[in-house]
PDB file of C-alpha atoms in Angstrom:
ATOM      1  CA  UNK A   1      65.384  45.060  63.277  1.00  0.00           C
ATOM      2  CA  UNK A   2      62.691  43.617  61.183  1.00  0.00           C
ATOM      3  CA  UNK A   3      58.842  43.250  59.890  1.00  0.00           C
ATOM      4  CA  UNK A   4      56.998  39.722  60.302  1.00  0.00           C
ATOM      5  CA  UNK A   5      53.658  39.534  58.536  1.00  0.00           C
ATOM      6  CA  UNK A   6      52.569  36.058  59.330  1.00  0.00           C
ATOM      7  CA  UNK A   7      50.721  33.587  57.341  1.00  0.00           C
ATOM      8  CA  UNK A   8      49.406  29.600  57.457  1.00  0.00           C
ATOM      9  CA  UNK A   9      49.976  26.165  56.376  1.00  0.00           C
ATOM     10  CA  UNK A  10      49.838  24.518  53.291  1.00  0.00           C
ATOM     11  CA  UNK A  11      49.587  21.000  53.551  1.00  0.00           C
ATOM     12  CA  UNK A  12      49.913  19.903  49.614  1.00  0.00           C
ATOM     13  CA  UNK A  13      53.000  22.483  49.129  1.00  0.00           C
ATOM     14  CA  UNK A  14      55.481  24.823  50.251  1.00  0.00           C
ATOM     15  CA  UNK A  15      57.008  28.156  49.118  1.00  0.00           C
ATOM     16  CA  UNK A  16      57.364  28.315  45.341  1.00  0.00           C
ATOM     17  CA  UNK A  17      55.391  25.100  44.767  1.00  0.00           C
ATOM     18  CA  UNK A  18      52.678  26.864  46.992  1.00  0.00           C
ATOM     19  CA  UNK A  19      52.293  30.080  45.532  1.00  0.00           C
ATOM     20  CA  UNK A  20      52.022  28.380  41.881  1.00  0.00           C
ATOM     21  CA  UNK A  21      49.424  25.908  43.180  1.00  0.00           C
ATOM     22  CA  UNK A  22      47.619  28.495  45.486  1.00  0.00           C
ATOM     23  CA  UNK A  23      48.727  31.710  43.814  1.00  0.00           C
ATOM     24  CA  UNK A  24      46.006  33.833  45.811  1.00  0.00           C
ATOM     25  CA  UNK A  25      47.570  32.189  49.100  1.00  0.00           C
ATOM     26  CA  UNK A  26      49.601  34.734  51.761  1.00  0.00           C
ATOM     27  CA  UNK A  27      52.887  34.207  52.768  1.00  0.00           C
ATOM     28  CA  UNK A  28      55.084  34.953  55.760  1.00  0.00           C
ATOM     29  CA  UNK A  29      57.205  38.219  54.324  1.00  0.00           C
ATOM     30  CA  UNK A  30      60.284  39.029  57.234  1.00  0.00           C
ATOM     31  CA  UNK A  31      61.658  42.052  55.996  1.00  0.00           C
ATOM     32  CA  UNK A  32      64.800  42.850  57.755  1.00  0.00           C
ATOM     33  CA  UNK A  33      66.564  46.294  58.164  1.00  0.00           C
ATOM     34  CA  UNK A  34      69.733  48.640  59.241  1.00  0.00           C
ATOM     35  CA  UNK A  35      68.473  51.295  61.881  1.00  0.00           C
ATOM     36  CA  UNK A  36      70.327  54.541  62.470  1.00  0.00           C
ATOM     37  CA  UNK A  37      69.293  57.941  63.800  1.00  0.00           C
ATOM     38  CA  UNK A  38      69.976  61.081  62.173  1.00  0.00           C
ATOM     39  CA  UNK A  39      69.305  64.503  63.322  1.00  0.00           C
ATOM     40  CA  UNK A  40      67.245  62.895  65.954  1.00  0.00           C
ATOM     41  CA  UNK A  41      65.053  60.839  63.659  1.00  0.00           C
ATOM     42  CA  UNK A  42      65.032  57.570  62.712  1.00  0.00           C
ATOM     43  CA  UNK A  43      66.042  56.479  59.241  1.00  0.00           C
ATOM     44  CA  UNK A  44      65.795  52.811  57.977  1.00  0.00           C
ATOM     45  CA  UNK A  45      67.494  51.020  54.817  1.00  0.00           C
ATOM     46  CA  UNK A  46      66.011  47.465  53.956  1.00  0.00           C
ATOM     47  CA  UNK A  47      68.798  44.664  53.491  1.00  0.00           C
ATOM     48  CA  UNK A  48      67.080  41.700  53.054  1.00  0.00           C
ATOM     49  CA  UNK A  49      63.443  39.780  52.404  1.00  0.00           C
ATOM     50  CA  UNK A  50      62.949  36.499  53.695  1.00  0.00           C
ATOM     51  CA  UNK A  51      59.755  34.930  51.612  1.00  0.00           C
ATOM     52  CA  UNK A  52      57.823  31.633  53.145  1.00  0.00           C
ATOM     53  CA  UNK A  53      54.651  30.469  51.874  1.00  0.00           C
ATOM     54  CA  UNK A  54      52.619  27.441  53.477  1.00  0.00           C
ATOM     55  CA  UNK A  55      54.822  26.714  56.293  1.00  0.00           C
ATOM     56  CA  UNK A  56      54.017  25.723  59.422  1.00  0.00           C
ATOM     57  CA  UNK A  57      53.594  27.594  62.428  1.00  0.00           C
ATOM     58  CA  UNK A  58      57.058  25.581  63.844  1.00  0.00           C
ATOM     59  CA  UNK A  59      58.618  25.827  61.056  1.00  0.00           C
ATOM     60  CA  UNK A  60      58.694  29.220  60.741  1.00  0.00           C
ATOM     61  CA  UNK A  61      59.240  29.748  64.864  1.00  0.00           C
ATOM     62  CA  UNK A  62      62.707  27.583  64.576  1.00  0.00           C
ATOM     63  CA  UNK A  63      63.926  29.308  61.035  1.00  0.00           C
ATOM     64  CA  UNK A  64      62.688  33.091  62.484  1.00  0.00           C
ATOM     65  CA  UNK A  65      64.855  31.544  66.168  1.00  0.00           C
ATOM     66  CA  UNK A  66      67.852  30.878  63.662  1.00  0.00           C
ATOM     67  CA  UNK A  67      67.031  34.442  61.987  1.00  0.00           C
ATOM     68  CA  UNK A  68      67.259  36.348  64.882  1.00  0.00           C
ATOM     69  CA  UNK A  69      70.582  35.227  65.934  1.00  0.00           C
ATOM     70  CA  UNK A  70      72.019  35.536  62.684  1.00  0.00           C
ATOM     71  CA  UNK A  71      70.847  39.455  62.023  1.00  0.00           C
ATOM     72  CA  UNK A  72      71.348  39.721  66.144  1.00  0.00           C
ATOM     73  CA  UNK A  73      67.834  41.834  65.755  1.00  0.00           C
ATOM     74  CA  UNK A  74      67.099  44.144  68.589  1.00  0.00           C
ATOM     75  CA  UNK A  75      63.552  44.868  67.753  1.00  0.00           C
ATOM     76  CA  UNK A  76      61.015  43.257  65.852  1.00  0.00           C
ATOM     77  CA  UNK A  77      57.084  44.164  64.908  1.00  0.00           C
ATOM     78  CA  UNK A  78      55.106  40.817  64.409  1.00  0.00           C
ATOM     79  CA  UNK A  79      51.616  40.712  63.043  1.00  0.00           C
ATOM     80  CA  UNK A  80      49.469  39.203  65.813  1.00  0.00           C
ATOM     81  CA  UNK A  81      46.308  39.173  64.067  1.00  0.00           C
ATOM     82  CA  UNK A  82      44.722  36.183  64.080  1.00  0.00           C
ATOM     83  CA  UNK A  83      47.084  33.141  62.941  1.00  0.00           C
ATOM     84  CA  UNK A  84      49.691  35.438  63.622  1.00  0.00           C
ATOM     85  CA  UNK A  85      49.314  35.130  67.346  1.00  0.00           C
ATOM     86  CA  UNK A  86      50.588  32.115  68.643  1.00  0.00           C
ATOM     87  CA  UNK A  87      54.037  33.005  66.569  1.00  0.00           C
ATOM     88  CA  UNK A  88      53.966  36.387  68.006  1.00  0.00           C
ATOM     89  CA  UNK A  89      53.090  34.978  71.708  1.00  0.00           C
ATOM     90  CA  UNK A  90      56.254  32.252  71.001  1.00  0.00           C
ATOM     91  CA  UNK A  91      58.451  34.871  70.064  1.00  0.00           C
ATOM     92  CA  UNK A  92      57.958  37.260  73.100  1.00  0.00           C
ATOM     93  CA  UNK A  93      58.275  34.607  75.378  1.00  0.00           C
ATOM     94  CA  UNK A  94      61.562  33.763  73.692  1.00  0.00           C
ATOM     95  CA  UNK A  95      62.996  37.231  73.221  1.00  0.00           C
ATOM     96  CA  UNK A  96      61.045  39.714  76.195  1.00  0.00           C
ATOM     97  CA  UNK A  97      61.507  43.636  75.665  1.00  0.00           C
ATOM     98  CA  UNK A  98      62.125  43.213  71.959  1.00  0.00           C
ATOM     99  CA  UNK A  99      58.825  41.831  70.176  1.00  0.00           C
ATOM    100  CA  UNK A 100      56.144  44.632  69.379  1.00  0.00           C
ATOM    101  CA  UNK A 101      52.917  42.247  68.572  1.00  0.00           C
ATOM    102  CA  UNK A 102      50.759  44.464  66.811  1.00  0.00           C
ATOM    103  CA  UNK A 103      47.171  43.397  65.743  1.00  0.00           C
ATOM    104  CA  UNK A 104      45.277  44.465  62.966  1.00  0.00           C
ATOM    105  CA  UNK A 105      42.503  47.007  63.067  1.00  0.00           C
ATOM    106  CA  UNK A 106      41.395  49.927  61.404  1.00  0.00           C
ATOM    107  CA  UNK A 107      42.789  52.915  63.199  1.00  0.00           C
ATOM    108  CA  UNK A 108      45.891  50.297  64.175  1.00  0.00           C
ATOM    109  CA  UNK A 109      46.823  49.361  59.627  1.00  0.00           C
ATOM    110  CA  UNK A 110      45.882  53.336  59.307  1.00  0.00           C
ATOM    111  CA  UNK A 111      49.031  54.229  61.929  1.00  0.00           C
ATOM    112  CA  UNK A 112      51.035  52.181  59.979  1.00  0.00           C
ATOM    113  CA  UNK A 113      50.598  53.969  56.543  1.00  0.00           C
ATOM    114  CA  UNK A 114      50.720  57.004  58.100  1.00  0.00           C
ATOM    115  CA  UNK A 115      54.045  56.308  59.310  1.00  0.00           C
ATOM    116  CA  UNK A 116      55.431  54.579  56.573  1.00  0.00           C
ATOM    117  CA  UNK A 117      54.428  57.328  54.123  1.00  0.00           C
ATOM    118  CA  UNK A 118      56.195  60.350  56.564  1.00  0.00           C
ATOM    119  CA  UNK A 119      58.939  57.658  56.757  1.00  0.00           C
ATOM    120  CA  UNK A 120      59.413  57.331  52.962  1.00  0.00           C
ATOM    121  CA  UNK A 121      58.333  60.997  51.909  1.00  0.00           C
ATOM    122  CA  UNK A 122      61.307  62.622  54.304  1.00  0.00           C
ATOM    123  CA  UNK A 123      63.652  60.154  52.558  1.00  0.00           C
ATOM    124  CA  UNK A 124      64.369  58.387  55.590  1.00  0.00           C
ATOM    125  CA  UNK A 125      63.105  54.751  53.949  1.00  0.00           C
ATOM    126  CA  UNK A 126      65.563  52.796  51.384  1.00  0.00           C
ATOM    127  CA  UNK A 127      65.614  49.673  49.843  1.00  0.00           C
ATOM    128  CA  UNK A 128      68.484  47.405  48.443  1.00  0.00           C
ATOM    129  CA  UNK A 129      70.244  47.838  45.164  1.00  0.00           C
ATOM    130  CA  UNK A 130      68.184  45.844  42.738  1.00  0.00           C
ATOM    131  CA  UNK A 131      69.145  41.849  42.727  1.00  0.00           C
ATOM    132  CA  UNK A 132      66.767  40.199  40.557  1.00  0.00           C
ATOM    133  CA  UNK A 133      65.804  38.228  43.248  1.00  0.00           C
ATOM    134  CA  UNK A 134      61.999  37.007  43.293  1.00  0.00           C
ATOM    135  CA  UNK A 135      61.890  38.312  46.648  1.00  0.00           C
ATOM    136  CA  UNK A 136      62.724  41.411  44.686  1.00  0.00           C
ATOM    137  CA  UNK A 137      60.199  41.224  42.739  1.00  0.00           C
ATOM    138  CA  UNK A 138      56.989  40.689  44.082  1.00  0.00           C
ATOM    139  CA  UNK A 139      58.340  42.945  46.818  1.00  0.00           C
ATOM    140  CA  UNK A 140      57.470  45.979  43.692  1.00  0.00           C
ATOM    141  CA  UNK A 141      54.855  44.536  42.399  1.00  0.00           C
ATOM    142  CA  UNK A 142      52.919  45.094  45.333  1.00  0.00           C
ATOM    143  CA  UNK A 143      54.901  48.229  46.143  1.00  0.00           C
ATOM    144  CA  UNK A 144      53.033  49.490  42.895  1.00  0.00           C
ATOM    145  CA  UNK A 145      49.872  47.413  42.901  1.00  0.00           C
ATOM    146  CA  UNK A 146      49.254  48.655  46.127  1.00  0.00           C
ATOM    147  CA  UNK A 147      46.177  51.467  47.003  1.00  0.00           C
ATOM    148  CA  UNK A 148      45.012  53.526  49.693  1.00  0.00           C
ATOM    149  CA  UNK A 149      41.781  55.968  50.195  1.00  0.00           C
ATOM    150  CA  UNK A 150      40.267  57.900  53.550  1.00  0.00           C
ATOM    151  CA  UNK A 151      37.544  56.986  55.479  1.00  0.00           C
ATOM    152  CA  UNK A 152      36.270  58.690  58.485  1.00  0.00           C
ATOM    153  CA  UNK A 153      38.255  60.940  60.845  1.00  0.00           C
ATOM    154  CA  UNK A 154      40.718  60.602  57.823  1.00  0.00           C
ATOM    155  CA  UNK A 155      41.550  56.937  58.837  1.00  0.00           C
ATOM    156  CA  UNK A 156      43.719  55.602  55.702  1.00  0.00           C
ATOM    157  CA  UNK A 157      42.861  51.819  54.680  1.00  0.00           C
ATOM    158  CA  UNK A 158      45.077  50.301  52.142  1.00  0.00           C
ATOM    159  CA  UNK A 159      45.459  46.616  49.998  1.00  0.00           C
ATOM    160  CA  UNK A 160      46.769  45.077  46.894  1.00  0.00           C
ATOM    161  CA  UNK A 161      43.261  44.532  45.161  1.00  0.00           C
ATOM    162  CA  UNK A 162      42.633  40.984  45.334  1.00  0.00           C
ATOM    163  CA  UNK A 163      42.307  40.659  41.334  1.00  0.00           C
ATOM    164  CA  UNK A 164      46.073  41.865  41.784  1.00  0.00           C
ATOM    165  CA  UNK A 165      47.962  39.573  43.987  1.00  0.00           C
ATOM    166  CA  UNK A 166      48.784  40.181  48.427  1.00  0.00           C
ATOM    167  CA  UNK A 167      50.084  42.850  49.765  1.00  0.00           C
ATOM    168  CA  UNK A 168      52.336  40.236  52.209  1.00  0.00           C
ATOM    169  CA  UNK A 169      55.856  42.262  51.061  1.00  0.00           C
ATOM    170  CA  UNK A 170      53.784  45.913  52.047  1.00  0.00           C
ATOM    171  CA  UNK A 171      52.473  44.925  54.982  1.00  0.00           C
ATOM    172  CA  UNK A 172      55.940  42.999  56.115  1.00  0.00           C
ATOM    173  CA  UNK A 173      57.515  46.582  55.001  1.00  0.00           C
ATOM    174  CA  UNK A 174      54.698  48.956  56.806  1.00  0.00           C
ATOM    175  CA  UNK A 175      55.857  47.217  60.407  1.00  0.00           C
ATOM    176  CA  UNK A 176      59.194  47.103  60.045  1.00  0.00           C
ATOM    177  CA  UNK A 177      58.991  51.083  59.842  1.00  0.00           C
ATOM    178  CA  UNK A 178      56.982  50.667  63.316  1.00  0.00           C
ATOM    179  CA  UNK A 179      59.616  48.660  64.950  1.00  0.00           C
ATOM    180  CA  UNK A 180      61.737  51.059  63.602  1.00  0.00           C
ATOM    181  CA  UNK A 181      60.948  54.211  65.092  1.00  0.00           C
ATOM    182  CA  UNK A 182      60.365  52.136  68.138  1.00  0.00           C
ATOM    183  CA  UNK A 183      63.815  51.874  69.126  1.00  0.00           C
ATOM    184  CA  UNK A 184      65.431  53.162  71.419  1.00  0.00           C
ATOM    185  CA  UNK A 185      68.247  56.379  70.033  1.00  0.00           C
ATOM    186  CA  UNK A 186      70.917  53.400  71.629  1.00  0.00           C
ATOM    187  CA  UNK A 187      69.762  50.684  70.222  1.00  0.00           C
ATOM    188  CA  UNK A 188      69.376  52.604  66.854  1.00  0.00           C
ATOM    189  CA  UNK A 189      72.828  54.197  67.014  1.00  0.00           C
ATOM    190  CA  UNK A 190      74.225  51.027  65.413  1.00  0.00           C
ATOM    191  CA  UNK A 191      73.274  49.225  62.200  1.00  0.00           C
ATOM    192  CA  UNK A 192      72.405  45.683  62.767  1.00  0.00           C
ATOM    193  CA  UNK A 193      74.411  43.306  59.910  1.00  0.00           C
ATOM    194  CA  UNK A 194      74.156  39.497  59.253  1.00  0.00           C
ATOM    195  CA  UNK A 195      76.569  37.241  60.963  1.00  0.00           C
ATOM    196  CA  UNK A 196      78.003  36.384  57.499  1.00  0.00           C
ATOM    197  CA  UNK A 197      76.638  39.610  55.606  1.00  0.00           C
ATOM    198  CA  UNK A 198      77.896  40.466  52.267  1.00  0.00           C
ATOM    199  CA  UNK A 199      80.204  43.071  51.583  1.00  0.00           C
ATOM    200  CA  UNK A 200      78.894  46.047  48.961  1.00  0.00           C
ATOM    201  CA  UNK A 201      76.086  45.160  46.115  1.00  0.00           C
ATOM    202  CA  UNK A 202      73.111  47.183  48.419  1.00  0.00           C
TER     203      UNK A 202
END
């Protein structure tokens, strides 16, 4: 299963060259994960990061298309807010029952914390062994740049401060633990693996 937070277009340049020329520009952050339940809960372990910045909107529908059939996902939480729609619209039409389009508000980004944090604190969230990657990377970065504080009715908002980057890889990372207590015990009972996944080294 996996987290989509969705970004735009750049028209001058793509991925790396984007994010040096535009380095306060979001990006599309897939992260993808192994499901299982234990003791009646569900527990998920990150495999993988997919990182896109200024791509277009079919771009990124035919490479995420190619994605799903290569991790054979069985549930997926796509950011729907604004951009994000027609890509999350696209993708339910293509794959029914197994797209959770979630839009952005303020009680809707609280839920997600919430849950990632009882996720993370009961030790039921892991991440790859370290690869050096730069998906790697900037995925802790944010992890750490990343801050939360209460508002009313103890709603929890939370962002990388702008002076300090996106929080793309968090947000990508906060849905993914949505879609994963969103599955079904079945469809959770087995860990979802790459067509051509590597053996060991997570």
């Amino acid at each position: 299963m996996a987290g989509i937070d969705v970004a735009g277009e750049d028209e001058q340049s793509e991925d790396a060259g984007a994010r040096q020329l535009h380095p306060r520009r979001d990006s599309t952050v897939i992260t993808i994960a192994e499901v299982e339940q234990a003791a009646g809960q569900t527990a998920a372990r990150i495999v993988e990061h997919i990182w896109w910045t200024g791509r277009d909107q079919v771009w990124q529908y035919e490479r995420l298309v190619e994605i799903w059939r290569q991790w054979t996902l069985s549930r997926v939480c796509v950011d729907a807010s604004g951009i994000g729609a027609g890509l999350a619209a696209f993708l339910e039409a293509r794959f029914p029952d197994r797209v959770d389009r979630l839009v952005f508000t303020a009680p809707s980004k609280s839920e997600l914390a919430y849950r990632m944090l009882a996720m993370i604190n009961t030790g039921r969230l892991s991440v790859y062994t370290s690869d050096g990657s730069a998906e790697e990377r900037e995925f802790w970065r944010e992890i750490f740049a990343c801050r939360y504080w209460l508002r009313a009715n103890e709603t929890m908002a939370w962002a990388v401060p702008e002076s300090e980057g996106h929080d793309d890889f968090v947000t990508s990372l906060a849905l993914t633990c949505r879609a994963a207590e969103r599955m079904s015990p079945v469809a959770a009972g087995g860990l979802v693996r790459s067509v051509d996944d590597r053996e060991g080294g997570w």
